[in-house]
PDB file of C-alpha atoms in Angstrom:
ATOM      1  CA  MET I 539     119.784 154.351  68.063  1.00  0.00           C
ATOM      2  CA  GLY I 540     122.401 152.006  66.809  1.00  0.00           C
ATOM      3  CA  GLY I 541     122.372 149.051  68.759  1.00  0.00           C
ATOM      4  CA  ASN I 542     125.399 147.793  71.170  1.00  0.00           C
ATOM      5  CA  PRO I 543     128.224 146.801  69.328  1.00  0.00           C
ATOM      6  CA  ALA I 544     129.472 142.752  70.372  1.00  0.00           C
ATOM      7  CA  PRO I 545     131.974 142.820  72.959  1.00  0.00           C
ATOM      8  CA  ALA I 546     135.540 141.630  72.029  1.00  0.00           C
ATOM      9  CA  ALA I 547     137.032 138.823  71.909  1.00  0.00           C
ATOM     10  CA  SER I 548     139.102 137.542  74.688  1.00  0.00           C
ATOM     11  CA  GLY I 549     142.113 134.732  75.751  1.00  0.00           C
ATOM     12  CA  ARG I 550     141.429 131.387  73.676  1.00  0.00           C
ATOM     13  CA  ARG I 551     137.860 132.877  72.217  1.00  0.00           C
ATOM     14  CA  ARG I 552     140.330 135.494  69.872  1.00  0.00           C
ATOM     15  CA  GLU I 553     142.512 132.676  68.700  1.00  0.00           C
ATOM     16  CA  VAL I 554     139.875 130.856  67.661  1.00  0.00           C
ATOM     17  CA  LEU I 555     138.760 133.939  65.819  1.00  0.00           C
ATOM     18  CA  ALA I 556     142.532 135.098  64.937  1.00  0.00           C
ATOM     19  CA  LEU I 557     142.927 131.877  63.626  1.00  0.00           C
ATOM     20  CA  LEU I 558     139.484 131.671  61.595  1.00  0.00           C
ATOM     21  CA  ARG I 559     140.510 135.122  59.754  1.00  0.00           C
ATOM     22  CA  GLU I 560     144.282 134.728  59.261  1.00  0.00           C
ATOM     23  CA  SER I 561     143.536 131.352  57.214  1.00  0.00           C
ATOM     24  CA  ARG I 562     140.376 132.608  55.040  1.00  0.00           C
ATOM     25  CA  ALA I 563     139.777 129.207  55.045  1.00  0.00           C
ATOM     26  CA  THR I 564     137.249 127.213  56.519  1.00  0.00           C
ATOM     27  CA  TRP I 565     137.473 124.836  59.792  1.00  0.00           C
ATOM     28  CA  ASP I 566     135.526 122.427  61.761  1.00  0.00           C
ATOM     29  CA  ILE I 567     135.799 121.445  65.207  1.00  0.00           C
ATOM     30  CA  THR I 568     138.078 118.657  65.056  1.00  0.00           C
ATOM     31  CA  ALA I 569     140.495 120.681  63.173  1.00  0.00           C
ATOM     32  CA  LEU I 570     139.784 123.597  65.116  1.00  0.00           C
ATOM     33  CA  ALA I 571     140.510 121.839  68.761  1.00  0.00           C
ATOM     34  CA  ARG I 572     143.850 119.565  67.081  1.00  0.00           C
ATOM     35  CA  ARG I 573     145.351 122.921  65.763  1.00  0.00           C
ATOM     36  CA  LEU I 574     145.045 124.753  69.283  1.00  0.00           C
ATOM     37  CA  ALA I 575     145.235 121.387  70.913  1.00  0.00           C
ATOM     38  CA  VAL I 576     142.179 121.920  73.314  1.00  0.00           C
ATOM     39  CA  HIS I 577     138.780 120.064  73.663  1.00  0.00           C
ATOM     40  CA  PRO I 578     136.995 119.774  70.803  1.00  0.00           C
ATOM     41  CA  ASN I 579     133.652 121.084  73.442  1.00  0.00           C
ATOM     42  CA  THR I 580     135.829 123.972  73.618  1.00  0.00           C
ATOM     43  CA  ILE I 581     136.407 125.324  70.308  1.00  0.00           C
ATOM     44  CA  ARG I 582     132.335 124.468  70.156  1.00  0.00           C
ATOM     45  CA  PHE I 583     131.773 126.703  73.100  1.00  0.00           C
ATOM     46  CA  HIS I 584     133.932 129.793  71.786  1.00  0.00           C
ATOM     47  CA  LEU I 585     131.945 128.847  68.009  1.00  0.00           C
ATOM     48  CA  ASP I 586     128.724 129.398  69.372  1.00  0.00           C
ATOM     49  CA  ALA I 587     129.708 132.347  71.099  1.00  0.00           C
ATOM     50  CA  LEU I 588     131.381 133.964  68.120  1.00  0.00           C
ATOM     51  CA  VAL I 589     128.516 133.005  65.935  1.00  0.00           C
ATOM     52  CA  GLY I 590     126.101 135.011  68.584  1.00  0.00           C
ATOM     53  CA  ALA I 591     128.216 138.259  67.995  1.00  0.00           C
ATOM     54  CA  GLY I 592     128.202 137.829  64.417  1.00  0.00           C
ATOM     55  CA  GLN I 593     131.825 137.480  64.460  1.00  0.00           C
ATOM     56  CA  VAL I 594     132.037 134.116  62.840  1.00  0.00           C
ATOM     57  CA  GLU I 595     129.300 132.288  60.624  1.00  0.00           C
ATOM     58  CA  ARG I 596     128.316 128.627  59.695  1.00  0.00           C
ATOM     59  CA  VAL I 597     128.814 127.019  56.563  1.00  0.00           C
ATOM     60  CA  ASP I 598     126.911 124.600  54.830  1.00  0.00           C
ATOM     61  CA  ALA I 599     129.038 121.157  53.830  1.00  0.00           C
ATOM     62  CA  ARG I 600     128.225 119.213  51.228  1.00  0.00           C
ATOM     63  CA  ARG I 601     129.507 115.310  51.983  1.00  0.00           C
ATOM     64  CA  PRO I 602     128.778 112.744  48.445  1.00  0.00           C
ATOM     65  CA  GLY I 603     128.596 109.628  50.520  1.00  0.00           C
ATOM     66  CA  PRO I 604     126.128 108.804  53.272  1.00  0.00           C
ATOM     67  CA  GLY I 605     126.540 110.054  56.831  1.00  0.00           C
ATOM     68  CA  ARG I 606     125.889 113.681  58.415  1.00  0.00           C
ATOM     69  CA  PRO I 607     128.554 116.617  57.400  1.00  0.00           C
ATOM     70  CA  PRO I 608     130.470 117.918  59.682  1.00  0.00           C
ATOM     71  CA  LEU I 609     129.327 121.931  60.519  1.00  0.00           C
ATOM     72  CA  LEU I 610     132.168 124.169  59.238  1.00  0.00           C
ATOM     73  CA  PHE I 611     133.147 127.592  60.285  1.00  0.00           C
ATOM     74  CA  ARG I 612     134.799 130.823  59.095  1.00  0.00           C
ATOM     75  CA  ALA I 613     135.280 133.952  60.174  1.00  0.00           C
ATOM     76  CA  LYS I 614     132.206 136.636  58.896  1.00  0.00           C
ATOM     77  CA  PRO I 615     133.114 138.609  55.879  1.00  0.00           C
ATOM     78  CA  GLY I 616     133.036 142.254  56.275  1.00  0.00           C
ATOM     79  CA  MET I 617     134.149 144.484  59.308  1.00  0.00           C
ATOM     80  CA  ASP I 618     134.572 143.516  62.781  1.00  0.00           C
ATOM     81  CA  PRO I 619     130.823 144.324  64.907  1.00  0.00           C
ATOM     82  CA  ALA I 620     133.391 143.857  68.172  1.00  0.00           C
ATOM     83  CA  GLY I 621     136.056 146.239  66.271  1.00  0.00           C
ATOM     84  CA  PRO I 622     138.106 149.126  68.522  1.00  0.00           C
ATOM     85  CA  ARG I 623     135.669 152.665  68.435  1.00  0.00           C
ATOM     86  CA  GLU I 624     137.500 156.011  68.169  1.00  0.00           C
ATOM     87  CA  TYR I 625     134.062 158.245  68.963  1.00  0.00           C
ATOM     88  CA  ARG I 626     135.794 160.498  70.891  1.00  0.00           C
ATOM     89  CA  LEU I 627     137.740 161.441  67.168  1.00  0.00           C
ATOM     90  CA  LEU I 628     134.266 162.464  65.549  1.00  0.00           C
ATOM     91  CA  ALA I 629     132.833 164.050  68.409  1.00  0.00           C
ATOM     92  CA  GLY I 630     135.920 166.425  68.660  1.00  0.00           C
ATOM     93  CA  ILE I 631     135.575 166.895  64.927  1.00  0.00           C
ATOM     94  CA  LEU I 632     132.315 167.618  65.438  1.00  0.00           C
ATOM     95  CA  VAL I 633     132.549 169.731  68.309  1.00  0.00           C
ATOM     96  CA  ASP I 634     135.139 171.903  66.305  1.00  0.00           C
ATOM     97  CA  GLU I 635     133.211 172.195  63.240  1.00  0.00           C
ATOM     98  CA  VAL I 636     130.123 173.713  65.343  1.00  0.00           C
ATOM     99  CA  ALA I 637     133.100 176.081  66.548  1.00  0.00           C
ATOM    100  CA  GLN I 638     133.259 177.398  63.566  1.00  0.00           C
ATOM    101  CA  ALA I 639     130.247 178.462  62.750  1.00  0.00           C
ATOM    102  CA  PRO I 640     128.888 181.972  62.582  1.00  0.00           C
ATOM    103  CA  ASP I 641     127.207 182.091  65.858  1.00  0.00           C
ATOM    104  CA  PRO I 642     128.035 178.665  67.833  1.00  0.00           C
ATOM    105  CA  VAL I 643     126.257 178.648  70.567  1.00  0.00           C
ATOM    106  CA  ARG I 644     123.001 179.189  68.028  1.00  0.00           C
ATOM    107  CA  SER I 645     124.149 176.029  66.296  1.00  0.00           C
ATOM    108  CA  ALA I 646     124.947 174.544  69.453  1.00  0.00           C
ATOM    109  CA  GLY I 647     121.737 174.420  71.086  1.00  0.00           C
ATOM    110  CA  GLU I 648     120.277 173.865  67.392  1.00  0.00           C
ATOM    111  CA  ALA I 649     121.579 170.348  66.948  1.00  0.00           C
ATOM    112  CA  GLY I 650     121.286 169.786  71.245  1.00  0.00           C
ATOM    113  CA  ARG I 651     117.509 170.039  70.236  1.00  0.00           C
ATOM    114  CA  ARG I 652     117.090 168.331  67.689  1.00  0.00           C
ATOM    115  CA  TRP I 653     118.631 165.347  68.875  1.00  0.00           C
ATOM    116  CA  GLY I 654     116.977 165.801  71.869  1.00  0.00           C
ATOM    117  CA  ALA I 655     113.322 165.862  70.548  1.00  0.00           C
ATOM    118  CA  ARG I 656     114.726 162.454  68.570  1.00  0.00           C
ATOM    119  CA  LEU I 657     115.214 160.542  72.080  1.00  0.00           C
ATOM    120  CA  ALA I 658     112.520 161.966  74.088  1.00  0.00           C
ATOM    121  CA  ASP I 659     109.987 158.935  73.747  1.00  0.00           C
ATOM    122  CA  GLY I 660     107.144 160.981  72.194  1.00  0.00           C
ATOM    123  CA  THR I 661     104.697 159.899  74.946  1.00  0.00           C
ATOM    124  CA  PRO I 662     103.587 163.343  76.603  1.00  0.00           C
ATOM    125  CA  ARG I 663     104.327 164.573  79.866  1.00  0.00           C
ATOM    126  CA  SER I 664     101.975 166.313  81.332  1.00  0.00           C
ATOM    127  CA  THR I 665     102.582 167.225  84.530  1.00  0.00           C
ATOM    128  CA  ARG I 666     105.872 168.724  86.236  1.00  0.00           C
ATOM    129  CA  THR I 667     106.305 165.781  88.070  1.00  0.00           C
ATOM    130  CA  ASP I 668     106.294 163.120  85.392  1.00  0.00           C
ATOM    131  CA  ALA I 669     107.893 165.656  82.936  1.00  0.00           C
ATOM    132  CA  VAL I 670     111.114 165.750  85.410  1.00  0.00           C
ATOM    133  CA  GLU I 671     111.256 162.230  85.943  1.00  0.00           C
ATOM    134  CA  HIS I 672     111.694 161.551  81.822  1.00  0.00           C
ATOM    135  CA  LEU I 673     114.070 164.237  81.443  1.00  0.00           C
ATOM    136  CA  VAL I 674     116.061 162.413  84.933  1.00  0.00           C
ATOM    137  CA  GLY I 675     115.770 159.456  83.547  1.00  0.00           C
ATOM    138  CA  LEU I 676     117.118 160.166  79.817  1.00  0.00           C
ATOM    139  CA  LEU I 677     119.886 161.842  81.435  1.00  0.00           C
ATOM    140  CA  ASP I 678     120.662 159.129  83.466  1.00  0.00           C
ATOM    141  CA  GLU I 679     121.151 156.359  80.849  1.00  0.00           C
ATOM    142  CA  LEU I 680     122.850 159.569  79.128  1.00  0.00           C
ATOM    143  CA  GLY I 681     125.419 159.186  81.801  1.00  0.00           C
ATOM    144  CA  PHE I 682     125.483 162.073  83.196  1.00  0.00           C
ATOM    145  CA  ARG I 683     124.297 161.089  86.682  1.00  0.00           C
ATOM    146  CA  PRO I 684     121.625 163.407  87.235  1.00  0.00           C
ATOM    147  CA  GLU I 685     120.062 164.238  90.567  1.00  0.00           C
ATOM    148  CA  THR I 686     117.271 166.655  91.559  1.00  0.00           C
ATOM    149  CA  ARG I 687     117.977 169.492  93.529  1.00  0.00           C
ATOM    150  CA  ALA I 688     115.524 172.723  94.812  1.00  0.00           C
ATOM    151  CA  ARG I 689     112.953 170.859  95.372  1.00  0.00           C
ATOM    152  CA  GLY I 690     112.885 170.122  91.816  1.00  0.00           C
ATOM    153  CA  ALA I 691     113.734 173.549  90.473  1.00  0.00           C
ATOM    154  CA  GLU I 692     116.957 172.587  89.318  1.00  0.00           C
ATOM    155  CA  ILE I 693     118.673 169.043  88.137  1.00  0.00           C
ATOM    156  CA  GLY I 694     121.851 168.655  89.163  1.00  0.00           C
ATOM    157  CA  LEU I 695     124.492 166.767  86.882  1.00  0.00           C
ATOM    158  CA  ARG I 696     127.497 164.719  88.853  1.00  0.00           C
ATOM    159  CA  HIS I 697     129.192 163.354  85.346  1.00  0.00           C
ATOM    160  CA  CYS I 698     129.698 164.859  81.872  1.00  0.00           C
ATOM    161  CA  PRO I 699     129.990 162.327  79.073  1.00  0.00           C
ATOM    162  CA  PHE I 700     131.984 164.648  77.189  1.00  0.00           C
ATOM    163  CA  LEU I 701     134.536 165.844  79.833  1.00  0.00           C
ATOM    164  CA  GLU I 702     137.595 166.703  77.660  1.00  0.00           C
ATOM    165  CA  LEU I 703     135.691 168.282  74.995  1.00  0.00           C
ATOM    166  CA  ALA I 704     133.809 170.400  77.907  1.00  0.00           C
ATOM    167  CA  GLU I 705     137.070 171.109  79.033  1.00  0.00           C
ATOM    168  CA  GLN I 706     138.731 172.149  75.721  1.00  0.00           C
ATOM    169  CA  GLN I 707     135.203 173.778  74.226  1.00  0.00           C
ATOM    170  CA  ARG I 708     132.439 174.764  77.372  1.00  0.00           C
ATOM    171  CA  GLN I 709     130.380 176.961  75.106  1.00  0.00           C
ATOM    172  CA  VAL I 710     129.567 174.520  72.234  1.00  0.00           C
ATOM    173  CA  VAL I 711     129.254 171.438  74.058  1.00  0.00           C
ATOM    174  CA  CYS I 712     127.449 172.995  77.306  1.00  0.00           C
ATOM    175  CA  GLN I 713     124.838 174.032  74.546  1.00  0.00           C
ATOM    176  CA  VAL I 714     124.292 171.153  72.882  1.00  0.00           C
ATOM    177  CA  HIS I 715     123.520 169.368  76.833  1.00  0.00           C
ATOM    178  CA  LEU I 716     121.258 172.607  77.516  1.00  0.00           C
ATOM    179  CA  GLY I 717     120.075 172.608  73.534  1.00  0.00           C
ATOM    180  CA  LEU I 718     118.871 168.640  74.144  1.00  0.00           C
ATOM    181  CA  MET I 719     117.273 168.695  77.243  1.00  0.00           C
ATOM    182  CA  GLN I 720     115.565 171.494  75.770  1.00  0.00           C
ATOM    183  CA  GLY I 721     114.708 169.919  72.886  1.00  0.00           C
ATOM    184  CA  VAL I 722     113.359 166.547  74.919  1.00  0.00           C
ATOM    185  CA  THR I 723     110.912 168.863  77.032  1.00  0.00           C
ATOM    186  CA  ALA I 724     109.571 170.240  74.067  1.00  0.00           C
ATOM    187  CA  ALA I 725     109.137 167.294  72.228  1.00  0.00           C
ATOM    188  CA  THR I 726     107.097 165.487  75.114  1.00  0.00           C
ATOM    189  CA  GLY I 727     104.702 168.701  75.722  1.00  0.00           C
ATOM    190  CA  SER I 728     106.214 169.340  79.013  1.00  0.00           C
ATOM    191  CA  PRO I 729     104.970 172.159  81.516  1.00  0.00           C
ATOM    192  CA  VAL I 730     108.468 172.623  82.026  1.00  0.00           C
ATOM    193  CA  THR I 731     111.979 173.557  80.302  1.00  0.00           C
ATOM    194  CA  VAL I 732     115.821 173.935  81.140  1.00  0.00           C
ATOM    195  CA  ASP I 733     116.025 177.723  80.847  1.00  0.00           C
ATOM    196  CA  ARG I 734     119.862 177.747  81.654  1.00  0.00           C
ATOM    197  CA  LEU I 735     122.675 175.498  81.955  1.00  0.00           C
ATOM    198  CA  ASP I 736     125.876 176.483  84.672  1.00  0.00           C
ATOM    199  CA  ALA I 737     128.683 174.385  83.862  1.00  0.00           C
ATOM    200  CA  PHE I 738     131.163 173.488  86.482  1.00  0.00           C
ATOM    201  CA  VAL I 739     129.122 175.264  89.463  1.00  0.00           C
ATOM    202  CA  GLU I 740     131.710 173.292  91.501  1.00  0.00           C
ATOM    203  CA  PRO I 741     134.043 170.612  89.829  1.00  0.00           C
ATOM    204  CA  ASP I 742     131.888 167.796  89.687  1.00  0.00           C
ATOM    205  CA  LEU I 743     128.380 169.540  89.493  1.00  0.00           C
ATOM    206  CA  CYS I 744     126.738 171.332  86.614  1.00  0.00           C
ATOM    207  CA  VAL I 745     123.279 172.775  87.228  1.00  0.00           C
ATOM    208  CA  ALA I 746     120.149 172.661  84.832  1.00  0.00           C
ATOM    209  CA  HIS I 747     117.752 175.111  86.307  1.00  0.00           C
ATOM    210  CA  LEU I 748     114.080 174.878  85.125  1.00  0.00           C
ATOM    211  CA  ALA I 749     111.118 177.016  84.512  1.00  0.00           C
ATOM    212  CA  PRO I 750     107.863 176.878  82.964  1.00  0.00           C
ATOM    213  CA  GLU I 751     107.478 176.446  79.475  1.00  0.00           C
ATOM    214  CA  GLU I 752     105.484 179.208  77.781  1.00  0.00           C
ATOM    215  CA  ARG I 753     103.334 178.127  74.979  1.00  0.00           C
ATOM    216  CA  VAL I 754     102.255 180.726  72.588  1.00  0.00           C
TER     217      VAL I 754
END
């Protein structure tokens, strides 16, 4: 999976970034401080953060005379890595596309299993305890707020990261989740799998039922 997007600039930092983008020119620290009426050290602090976030870049300045050339900065060309995201729209488009397939349940399950195999760390999980802990840990990272239940025979999911989509296309979204868990256990050679996912047995609970994995 890709790296996390840079955090959005805020307050004074946003002003510095906006000025650099709007001017499309290079600025030194003194000029920026004068323009924004703040101390140069404040500008330097925000520029360092913006450079680290990949939103601003340093530019080599050439001075014909003696002395150290001033540090120049400009907004980094290209799309803003801290720009707005709308993954919910993309997810909705993909869920609707799967729902139009001849067999949406099967298509959703297969997609989930492929992604589950990619998300698994590849380390063999030969014991049931190890396999369940690995699956629970991964589900926790994905935001499902999992908890083991019924002496390890079930995994309760206290949150759905795709709640709005699940309410609209429950059959497809829940089948993706089931397939994802099955893909994780299959990819790690786990002695258990998830054979059933009961959605919203309570308003804040879905239950994944574990069963021994039958291998040929």
